[in-house]
Short mmCIF file of C-alpha atoms and ligand atoms in Angstrom, two decimals:
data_model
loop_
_atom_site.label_atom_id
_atom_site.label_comp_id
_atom_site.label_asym_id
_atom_site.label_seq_id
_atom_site.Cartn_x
_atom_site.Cartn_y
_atom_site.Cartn_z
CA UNK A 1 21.07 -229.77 119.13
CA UNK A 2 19.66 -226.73 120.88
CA UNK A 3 22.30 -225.30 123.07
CA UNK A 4 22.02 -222.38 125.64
CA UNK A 5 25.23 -220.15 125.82
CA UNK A 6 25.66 -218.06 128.23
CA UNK A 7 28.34 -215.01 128.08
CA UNK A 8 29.80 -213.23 131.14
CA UNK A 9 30.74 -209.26 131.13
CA UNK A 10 34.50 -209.95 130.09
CA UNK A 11 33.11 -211.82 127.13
CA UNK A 12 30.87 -209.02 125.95
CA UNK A 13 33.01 -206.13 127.58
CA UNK A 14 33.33 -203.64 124.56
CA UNK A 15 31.74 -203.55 121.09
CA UNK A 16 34.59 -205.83 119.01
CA UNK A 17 33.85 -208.63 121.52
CA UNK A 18 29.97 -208.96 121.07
CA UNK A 19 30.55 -208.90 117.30
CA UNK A 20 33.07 -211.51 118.20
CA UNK A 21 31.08 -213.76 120.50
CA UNK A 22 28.01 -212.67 117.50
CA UNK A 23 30.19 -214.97 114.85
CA UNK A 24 30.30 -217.63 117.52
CA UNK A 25 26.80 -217.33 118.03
CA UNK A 26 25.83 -217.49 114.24
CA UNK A 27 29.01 -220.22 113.72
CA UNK A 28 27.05 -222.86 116.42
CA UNK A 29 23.77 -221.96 114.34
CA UNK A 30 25.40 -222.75 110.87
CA UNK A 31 27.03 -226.42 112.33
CA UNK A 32 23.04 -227.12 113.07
CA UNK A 33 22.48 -226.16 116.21
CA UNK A 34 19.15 -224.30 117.67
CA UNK A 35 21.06 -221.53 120.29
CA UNK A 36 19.64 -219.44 122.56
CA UNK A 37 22.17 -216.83 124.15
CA UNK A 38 22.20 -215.30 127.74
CA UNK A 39 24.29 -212.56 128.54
CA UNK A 40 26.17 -210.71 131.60
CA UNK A 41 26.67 -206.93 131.40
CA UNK A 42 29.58 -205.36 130.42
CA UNK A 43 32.50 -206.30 132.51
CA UNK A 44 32.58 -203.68 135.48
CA UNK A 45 29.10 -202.71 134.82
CA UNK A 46 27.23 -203.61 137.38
CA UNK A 47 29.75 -202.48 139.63
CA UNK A 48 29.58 -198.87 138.03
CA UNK A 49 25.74 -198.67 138.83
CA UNK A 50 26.08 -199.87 142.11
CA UNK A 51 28.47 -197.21 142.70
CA UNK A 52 26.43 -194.37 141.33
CA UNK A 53 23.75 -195.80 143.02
CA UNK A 54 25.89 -195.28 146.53
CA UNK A 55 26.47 -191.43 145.03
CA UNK A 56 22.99 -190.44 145.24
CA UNK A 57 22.04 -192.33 148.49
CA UNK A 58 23.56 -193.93 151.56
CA UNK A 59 20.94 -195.97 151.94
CA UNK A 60 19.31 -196.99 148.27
CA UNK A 61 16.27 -199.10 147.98
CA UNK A 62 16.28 -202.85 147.12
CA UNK A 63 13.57 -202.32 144.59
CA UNK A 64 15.21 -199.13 142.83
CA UNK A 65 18.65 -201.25 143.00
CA UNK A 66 17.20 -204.11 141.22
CA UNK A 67 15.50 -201.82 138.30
CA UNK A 68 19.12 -199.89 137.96
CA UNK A 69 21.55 -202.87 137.60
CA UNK A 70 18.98 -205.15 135.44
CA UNK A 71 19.79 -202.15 132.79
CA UNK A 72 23.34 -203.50 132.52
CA UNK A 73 22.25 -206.60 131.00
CA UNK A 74 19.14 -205.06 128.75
CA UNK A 75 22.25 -203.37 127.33
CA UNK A 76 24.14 -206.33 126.02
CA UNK A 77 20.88 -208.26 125.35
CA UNK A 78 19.93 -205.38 122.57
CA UNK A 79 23.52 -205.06 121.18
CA UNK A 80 24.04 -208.55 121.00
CA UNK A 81 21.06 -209.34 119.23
CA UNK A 82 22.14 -205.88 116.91
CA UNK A 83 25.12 -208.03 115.94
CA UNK A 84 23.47 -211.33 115.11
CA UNK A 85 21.31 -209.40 112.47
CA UNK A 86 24.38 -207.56 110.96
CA UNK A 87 25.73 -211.07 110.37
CA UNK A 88 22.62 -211.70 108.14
CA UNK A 89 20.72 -214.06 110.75
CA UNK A 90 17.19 -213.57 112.65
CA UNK A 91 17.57 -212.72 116.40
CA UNK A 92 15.94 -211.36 119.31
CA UNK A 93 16.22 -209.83 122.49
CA UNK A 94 14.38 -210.38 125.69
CA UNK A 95 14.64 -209.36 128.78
CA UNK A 96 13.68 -211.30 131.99
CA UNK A 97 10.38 -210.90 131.78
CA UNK A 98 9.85 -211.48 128.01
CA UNK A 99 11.63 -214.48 128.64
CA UNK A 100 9.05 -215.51 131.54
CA UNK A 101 11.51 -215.69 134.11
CA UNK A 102 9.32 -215.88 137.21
CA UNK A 103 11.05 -215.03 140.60
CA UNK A 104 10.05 -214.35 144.36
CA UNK A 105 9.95 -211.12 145.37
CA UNK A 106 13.05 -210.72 147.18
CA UNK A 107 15.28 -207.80 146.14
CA UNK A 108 18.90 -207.78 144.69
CA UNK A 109 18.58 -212.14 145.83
CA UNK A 110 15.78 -213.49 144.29
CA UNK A 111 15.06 -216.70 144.22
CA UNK A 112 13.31 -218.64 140.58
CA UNK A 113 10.68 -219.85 141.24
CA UNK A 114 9.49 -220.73 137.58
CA UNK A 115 10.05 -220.12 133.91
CA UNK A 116 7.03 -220.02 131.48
CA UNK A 117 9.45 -220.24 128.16
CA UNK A 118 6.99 -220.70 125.38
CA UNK A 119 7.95 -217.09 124.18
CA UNK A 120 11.46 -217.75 123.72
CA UNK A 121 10.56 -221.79 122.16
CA UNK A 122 8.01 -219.84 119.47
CA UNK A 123 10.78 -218.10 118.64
CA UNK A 124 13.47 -220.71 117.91
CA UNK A 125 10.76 -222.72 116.38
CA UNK A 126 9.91 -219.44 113.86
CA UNK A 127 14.07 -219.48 113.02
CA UNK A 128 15.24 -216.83 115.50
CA UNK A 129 18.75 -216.85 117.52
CA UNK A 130 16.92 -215.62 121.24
CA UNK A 131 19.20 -213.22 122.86
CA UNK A 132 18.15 -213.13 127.02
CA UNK A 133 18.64 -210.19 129.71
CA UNK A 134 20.77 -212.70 132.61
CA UNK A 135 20.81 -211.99 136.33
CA UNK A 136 17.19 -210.52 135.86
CA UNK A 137 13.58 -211.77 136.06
CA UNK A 138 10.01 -210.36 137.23
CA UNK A 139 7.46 -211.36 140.31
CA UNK A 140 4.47 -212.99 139.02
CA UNK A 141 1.81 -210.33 140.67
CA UNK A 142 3.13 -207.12 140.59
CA UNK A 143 5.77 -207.40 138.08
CA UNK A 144 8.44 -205.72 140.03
CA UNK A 145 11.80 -206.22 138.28
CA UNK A 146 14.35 -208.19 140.13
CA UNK A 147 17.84 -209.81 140.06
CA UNK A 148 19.14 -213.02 141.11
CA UNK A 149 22.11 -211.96 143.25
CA UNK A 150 25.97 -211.13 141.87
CA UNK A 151 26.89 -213.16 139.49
CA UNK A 152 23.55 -214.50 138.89
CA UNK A 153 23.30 -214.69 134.75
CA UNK A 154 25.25 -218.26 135.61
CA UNK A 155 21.80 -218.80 137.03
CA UNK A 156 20.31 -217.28 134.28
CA UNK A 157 21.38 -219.94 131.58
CA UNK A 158 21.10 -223.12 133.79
CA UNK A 159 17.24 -222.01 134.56
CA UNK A 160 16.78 -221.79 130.98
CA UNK A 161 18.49 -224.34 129.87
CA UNK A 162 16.42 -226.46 131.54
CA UNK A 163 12.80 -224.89 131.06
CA UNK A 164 13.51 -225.56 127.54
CA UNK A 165 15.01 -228.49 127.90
CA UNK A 166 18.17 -227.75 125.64
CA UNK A 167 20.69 -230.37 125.29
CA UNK A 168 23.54 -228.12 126.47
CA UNK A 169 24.82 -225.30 128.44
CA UNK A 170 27.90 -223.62 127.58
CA UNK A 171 29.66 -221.21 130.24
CA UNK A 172 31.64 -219.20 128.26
CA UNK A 173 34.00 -216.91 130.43
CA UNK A 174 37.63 -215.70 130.52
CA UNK A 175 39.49 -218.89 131.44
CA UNK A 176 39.30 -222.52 129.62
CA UNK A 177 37.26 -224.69 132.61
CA UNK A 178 38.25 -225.70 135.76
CA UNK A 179 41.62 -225.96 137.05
CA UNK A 180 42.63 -228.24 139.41
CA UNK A 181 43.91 -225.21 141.65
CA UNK A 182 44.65 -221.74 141.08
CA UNK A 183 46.79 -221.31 137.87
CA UNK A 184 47.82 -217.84 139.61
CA UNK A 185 49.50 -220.04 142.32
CA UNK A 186 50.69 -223.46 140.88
CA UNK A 187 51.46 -222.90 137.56
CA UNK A 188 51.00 -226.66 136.30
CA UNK A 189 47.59 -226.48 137.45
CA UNK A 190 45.66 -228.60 134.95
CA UNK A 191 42.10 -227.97 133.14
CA UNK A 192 39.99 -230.86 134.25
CA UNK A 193 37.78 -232.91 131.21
CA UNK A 194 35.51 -232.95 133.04
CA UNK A 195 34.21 -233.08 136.80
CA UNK A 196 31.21 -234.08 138.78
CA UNK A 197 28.09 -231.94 140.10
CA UNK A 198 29.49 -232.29 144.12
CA UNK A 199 32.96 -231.71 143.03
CA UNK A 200 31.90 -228.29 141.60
CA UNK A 201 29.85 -227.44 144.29
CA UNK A 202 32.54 -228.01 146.71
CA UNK A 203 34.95 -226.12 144.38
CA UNK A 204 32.50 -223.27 144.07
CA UNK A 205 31.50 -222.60 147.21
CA UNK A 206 34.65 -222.86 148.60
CA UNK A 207 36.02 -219.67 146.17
CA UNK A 208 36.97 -221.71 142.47
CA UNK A 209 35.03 -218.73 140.59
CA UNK A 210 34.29 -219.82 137.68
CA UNK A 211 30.58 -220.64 138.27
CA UNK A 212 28.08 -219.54 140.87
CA UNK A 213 27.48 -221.60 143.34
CA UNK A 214 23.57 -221.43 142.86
CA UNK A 215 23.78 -222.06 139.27
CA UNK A 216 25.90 -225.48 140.36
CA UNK A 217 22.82 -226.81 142.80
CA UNK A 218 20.48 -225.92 140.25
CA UNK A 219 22.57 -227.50 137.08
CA UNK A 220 22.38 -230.83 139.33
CA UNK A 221 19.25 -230.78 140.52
CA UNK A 222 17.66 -230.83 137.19
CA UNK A 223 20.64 -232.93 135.73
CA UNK A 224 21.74 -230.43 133.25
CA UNK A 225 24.99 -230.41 131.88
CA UNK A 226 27.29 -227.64 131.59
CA UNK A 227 30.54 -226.99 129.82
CA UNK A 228 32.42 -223.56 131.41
CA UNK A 229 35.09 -222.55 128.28
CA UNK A 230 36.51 -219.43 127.14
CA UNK A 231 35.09 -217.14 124.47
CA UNK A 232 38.60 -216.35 123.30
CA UNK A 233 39.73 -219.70 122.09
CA UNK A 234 38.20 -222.67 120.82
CA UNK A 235 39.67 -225.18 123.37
CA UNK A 236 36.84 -227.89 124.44
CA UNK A 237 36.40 -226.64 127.93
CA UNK A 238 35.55 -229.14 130.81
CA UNK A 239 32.02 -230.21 130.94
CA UNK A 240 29.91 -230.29 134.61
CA UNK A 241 27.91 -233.45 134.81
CA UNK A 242 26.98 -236.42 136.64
CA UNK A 243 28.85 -238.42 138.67
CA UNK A 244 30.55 -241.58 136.32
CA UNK A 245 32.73 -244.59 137.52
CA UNK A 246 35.82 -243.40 136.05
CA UNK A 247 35.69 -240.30 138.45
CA UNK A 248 35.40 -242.33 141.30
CA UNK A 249 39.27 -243.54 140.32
CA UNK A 250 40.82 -240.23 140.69
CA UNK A 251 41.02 -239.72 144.17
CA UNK A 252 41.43 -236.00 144.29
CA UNK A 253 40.08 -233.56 141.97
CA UNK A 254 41.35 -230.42 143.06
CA UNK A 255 42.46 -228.03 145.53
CA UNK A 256 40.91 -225.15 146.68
CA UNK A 257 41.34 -222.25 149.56
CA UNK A 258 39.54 -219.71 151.00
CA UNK A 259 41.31 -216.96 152.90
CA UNK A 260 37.87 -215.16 153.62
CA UNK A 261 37.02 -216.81 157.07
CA UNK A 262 37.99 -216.02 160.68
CA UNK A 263 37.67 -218.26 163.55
CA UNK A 264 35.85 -218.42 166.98
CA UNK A 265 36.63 -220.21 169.95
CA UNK A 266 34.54 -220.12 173.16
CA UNK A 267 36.86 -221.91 176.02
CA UNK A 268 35.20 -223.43 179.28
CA UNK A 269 31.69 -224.07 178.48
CA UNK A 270 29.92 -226.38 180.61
CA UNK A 271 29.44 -229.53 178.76
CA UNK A 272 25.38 -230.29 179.07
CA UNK A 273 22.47 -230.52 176.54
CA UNK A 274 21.72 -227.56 174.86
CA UNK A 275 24.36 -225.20 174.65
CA UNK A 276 25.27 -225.49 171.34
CA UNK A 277 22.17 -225.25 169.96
CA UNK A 278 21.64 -222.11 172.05
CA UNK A 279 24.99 -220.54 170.74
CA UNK A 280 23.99 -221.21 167.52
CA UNK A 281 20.85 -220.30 166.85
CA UNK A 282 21.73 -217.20 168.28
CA UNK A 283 24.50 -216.68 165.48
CA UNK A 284 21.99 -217.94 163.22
CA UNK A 285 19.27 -215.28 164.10
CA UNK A 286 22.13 -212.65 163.15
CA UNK A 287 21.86 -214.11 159.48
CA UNK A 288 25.25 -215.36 159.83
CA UNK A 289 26.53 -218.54 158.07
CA UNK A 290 28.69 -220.57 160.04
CA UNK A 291 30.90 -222.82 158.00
CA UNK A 292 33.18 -225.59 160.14
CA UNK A 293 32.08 -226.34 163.88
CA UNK A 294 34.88 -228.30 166.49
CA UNK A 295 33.99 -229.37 169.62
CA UNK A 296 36.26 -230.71 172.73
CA UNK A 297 35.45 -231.50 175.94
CA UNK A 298 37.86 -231.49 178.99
CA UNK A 299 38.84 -235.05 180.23
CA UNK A 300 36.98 -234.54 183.26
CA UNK A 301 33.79 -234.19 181.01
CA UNK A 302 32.89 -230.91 182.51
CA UNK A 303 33.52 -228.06 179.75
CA UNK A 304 33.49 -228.13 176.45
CA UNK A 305 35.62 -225.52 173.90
CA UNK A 306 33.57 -224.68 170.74
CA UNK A 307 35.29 -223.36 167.34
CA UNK A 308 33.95 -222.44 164.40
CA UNK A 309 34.56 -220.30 161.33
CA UNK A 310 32.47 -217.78 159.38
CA UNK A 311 33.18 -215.08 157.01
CA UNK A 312 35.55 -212.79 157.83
CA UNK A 313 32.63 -209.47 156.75
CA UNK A 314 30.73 -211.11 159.67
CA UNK A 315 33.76 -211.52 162.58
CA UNK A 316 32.78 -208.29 164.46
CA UNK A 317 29.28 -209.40 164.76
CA UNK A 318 29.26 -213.04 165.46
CA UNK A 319 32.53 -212.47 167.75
CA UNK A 320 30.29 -209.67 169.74
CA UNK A 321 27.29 -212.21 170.01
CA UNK A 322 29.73 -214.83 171.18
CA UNK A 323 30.77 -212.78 173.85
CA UNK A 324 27.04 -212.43 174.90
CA UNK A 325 26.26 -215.76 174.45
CA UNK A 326 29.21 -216.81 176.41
CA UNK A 327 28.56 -214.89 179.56
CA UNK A 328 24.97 -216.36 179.33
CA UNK A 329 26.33 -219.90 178.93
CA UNK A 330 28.74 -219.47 181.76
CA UNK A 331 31.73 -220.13 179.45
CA UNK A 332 35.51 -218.74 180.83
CA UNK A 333 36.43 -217.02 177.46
CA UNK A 334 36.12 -216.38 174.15
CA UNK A 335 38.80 -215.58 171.39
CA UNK A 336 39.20 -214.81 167.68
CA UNK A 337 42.06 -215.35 165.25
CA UNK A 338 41.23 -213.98 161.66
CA UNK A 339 44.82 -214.74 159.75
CA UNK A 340 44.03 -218.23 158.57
CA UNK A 341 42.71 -220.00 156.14
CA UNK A 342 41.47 -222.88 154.50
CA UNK A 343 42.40 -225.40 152.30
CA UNK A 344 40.73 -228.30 150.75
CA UNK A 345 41.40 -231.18 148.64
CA UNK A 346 38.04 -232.22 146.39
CA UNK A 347 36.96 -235.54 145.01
CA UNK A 348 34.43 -238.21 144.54
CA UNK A 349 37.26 -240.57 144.63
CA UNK A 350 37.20 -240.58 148.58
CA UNK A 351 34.07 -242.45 148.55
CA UNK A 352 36.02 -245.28 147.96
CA UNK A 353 39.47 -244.72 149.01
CA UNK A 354 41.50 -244.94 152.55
CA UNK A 355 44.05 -243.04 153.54
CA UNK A 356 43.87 -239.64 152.20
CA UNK A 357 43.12 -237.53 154.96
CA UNK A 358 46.59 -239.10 156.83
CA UNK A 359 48.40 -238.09 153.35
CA UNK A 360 46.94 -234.65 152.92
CA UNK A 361 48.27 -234.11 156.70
CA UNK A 362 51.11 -235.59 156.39
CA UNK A 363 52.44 -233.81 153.50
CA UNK A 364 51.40 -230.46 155.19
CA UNK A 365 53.73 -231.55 158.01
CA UNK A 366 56.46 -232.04 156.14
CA UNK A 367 56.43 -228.24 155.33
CA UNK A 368 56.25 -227.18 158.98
CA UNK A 369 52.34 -226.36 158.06
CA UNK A 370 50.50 -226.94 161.29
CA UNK A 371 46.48 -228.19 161.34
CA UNK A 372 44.54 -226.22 163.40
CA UNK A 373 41.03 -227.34 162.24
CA UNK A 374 39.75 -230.07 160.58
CA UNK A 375 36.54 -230.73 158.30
CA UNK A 376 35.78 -233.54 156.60
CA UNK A 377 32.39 -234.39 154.05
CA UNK A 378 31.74 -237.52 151.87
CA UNK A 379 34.06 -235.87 149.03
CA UNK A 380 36.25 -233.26 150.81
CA UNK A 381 38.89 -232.58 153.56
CA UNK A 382 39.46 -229.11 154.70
CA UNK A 383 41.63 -227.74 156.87
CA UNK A 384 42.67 -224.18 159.00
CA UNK A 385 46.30 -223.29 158.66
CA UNK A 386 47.64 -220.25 159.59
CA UNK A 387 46.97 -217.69 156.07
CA UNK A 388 50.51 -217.43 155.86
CA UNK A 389 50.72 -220.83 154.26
CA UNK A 390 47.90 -220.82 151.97
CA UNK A 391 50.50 -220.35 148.74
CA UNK A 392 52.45 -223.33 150.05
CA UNK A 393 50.04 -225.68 150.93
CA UNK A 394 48.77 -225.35 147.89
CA UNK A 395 51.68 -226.25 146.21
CA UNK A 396 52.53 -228.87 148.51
CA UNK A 397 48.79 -230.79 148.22
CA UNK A 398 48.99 -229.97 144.14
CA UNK A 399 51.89 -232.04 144.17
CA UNK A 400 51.69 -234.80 146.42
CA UNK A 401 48.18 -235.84 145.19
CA UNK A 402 50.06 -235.68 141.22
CA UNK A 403 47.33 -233.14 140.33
CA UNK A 404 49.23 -231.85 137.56
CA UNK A 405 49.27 -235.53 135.76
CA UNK A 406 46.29 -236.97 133.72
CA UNK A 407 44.60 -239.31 135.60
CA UNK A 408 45.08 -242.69 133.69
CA UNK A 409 41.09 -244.08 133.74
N1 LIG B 1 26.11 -208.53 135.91
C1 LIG B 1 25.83 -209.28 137.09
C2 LIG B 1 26.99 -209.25 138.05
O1 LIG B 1 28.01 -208.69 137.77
C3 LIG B 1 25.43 -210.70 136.81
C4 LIG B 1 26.47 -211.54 136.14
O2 LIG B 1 27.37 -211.04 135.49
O3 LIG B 1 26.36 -212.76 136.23
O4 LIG B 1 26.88 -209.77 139.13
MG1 LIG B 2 30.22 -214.58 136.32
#
């Protein structure tokens, strides 16, 4: 098999653990396998440069940014590489470029836009283990070095994965998969086998951290399929892949929360064509990302009250712009609340079953937990309770959809 493996910064965070995840490395190679290995930089790394980076300058440039923290992952790519030749095996190291990771020329975020591999194929195909620079790559005309946003070596190893078509990508990080919930908060949390594409989507964006969201969209786009595991054990992980029948019978997969958004409400709008859209797109101009939207309108049919949520970084802003928007709209008020949060139950099982929302409620009702907001999508409920509760709903939704007990498919 050719498999990709991709190490984050706790997994190569001092010397004895890149001659540890080295052995892996050289163990995978030995059982057959073809490997090419992407790494993270040292744990804490990246946030050291972007802190020295803040010492010399307020105000440091994108472009100086990106050259500074792509030197945490050069780093790891040379020592790493170091290792695999101690162990008596052929390897080298590349960096984003070498490894023809093309990107657009946005700073510190860059987008892939294409990966022209045949350097790092020549080399598996002469006998070498190829050792890549994550989070990095280079623009195609004036080879300015940039990186693919925090936590962006995830993105990294799906990318390349699928340039060169390798049968596999392993995640290997700190915990063993994907929980159903936070161990930290329900102890019986359970590692999932496996889950679907959407389900980890849903469980990434929403704050599960085990893989970038980006690298998630990209995996399923191009239908490649990823196992997240731990590089301290040699438990099987849970493996990211495409939607099968047997996940349609559990009916929730997981349940996640996000106490990072804040809440907007504009009361007394009048209720004609148009107003949304014009309270919107002015949030939208402000670059911020609105997550759940709520509309009511009064029973006369004259007003309407508009809530949504965004990220809590971006409350002063979008509730300032409200306020504008409002007085231009003619609305009576508008309000914030910023101690809530949310919590959602996951799974492709909702396709096809009834009832869940009215359970999910229900059981937060029993617990005095009351609803303020409610989302739903194909595969997900969420809802705003007060962030008090987060711990408890948790719990509460854990246990009532049994998430602690193998599903019997
Ligand atoms: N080192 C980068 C970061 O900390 C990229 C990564 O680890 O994925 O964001
Ligand atoms: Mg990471």
């Amino acid at each position: 098999m050719l498999i990709v493996q991709k190490y984050g910064g706790t997994s190569v965070a001092n010397v004895e653990r890149i001659k540890a995840v080295a052995e892996r490395v050289v163990k995978t190679v030995e059982e057959g396998n073809k490997v090419v290995v992407i790494v993270s930089a040292m744990a804490g790394e990246t946030d050291k440069l972007i802190n020295l980076a803040y010492q010399v300058s307020p105000n440091p440039s994108e472009r100086e940014m990106d050259l500074l923290l792509s030197s945490g992952e050069r780093v790891t790519t040379a020592l790493m590489a170091m290792a695999i030749e101690a162990l008596g095996y052929k390897a080298i190291a590349l960096t984003g470029r070498q490894a023809g990771i093309i990107t657009d020329s946005v700073h510190t975020k860059a987008k892939i836009e294409k990966i022209t591999a045949d350097r790092v194929i020549n080399a598996l195909n002469e006998g070498y283990i190829v050792v890549i620079a994550g989070f990095q790559g280079i623009t195609e005309d004036d080879l300015e070095v940039t990186t693919l946003g925090r936590g962006g070596s995830d993105l990294s190893a799906v990318a390349i994965a699928s340039a060169i078509k390798s049968d596999l990508c392993e995640i290997y990080t700190d915990v063993e998969g994907v929980y159903t919930t936070d161990p930290n908060i329900v102890s019986e949390a359970r590692k999932l086998d496996k889950i679907s594409y959407e389900e980890m989507l849903e469980m990434a964006s929403l704050g599960a951290k085990v893989l970038q969201t980006r690298s998630v969209e990209f995996a399923m786009k191009y239908e490649v399929p990823i196992i997240v595991r731990s590089s301290f054990s040699d438990k099987p992980g849970t493996l990211v892949t495409k939607e099968d029948k047997d996940m349609e019978k559990v009916v929730v997969s997981g349940v996640t929360y996000d106490k990072n958004q804040a809440k907007i409400t504009i009361i007394g709008l009048p209720d004609k064509p148009g107003i949304a859209a014009k309270l919107f797109n002015g949030i939208a101009k402000a670059n911020i990302v609105v997550d759940m939207i709520v509309q009511n309108v009064s029973s006369d049919g004259k007003y309407a009250d508009i809530s949504f949520t965004v990220p809590k970084t971006d409350l002063n802003k979008a509730f300032t712009l409200s306020k504008e928007i409002a007085n231009e709209l003619g609305a009576k008020d508008v309000i914030y609340k910023d101690d809530i949060s949310k919590i959602s139950i996951i799974g492709v099982g909702m396709r096809t079953h009834s009832g869940v929302a009215a359970q999910m409620f229900e059981a937060l009702a029993k617990h005095g937990i009351n609803i303020m907001t409610i989302s739903t999508s194909e595969i997900k409920i969420s809802c705003i309770i007060e962030a008090k509760y987060t711990e408890l709903a948790v719990r509460v939704l854990h246990d009532v959809f049994k998430l602690s007990e193998k599903a019997n498919v």
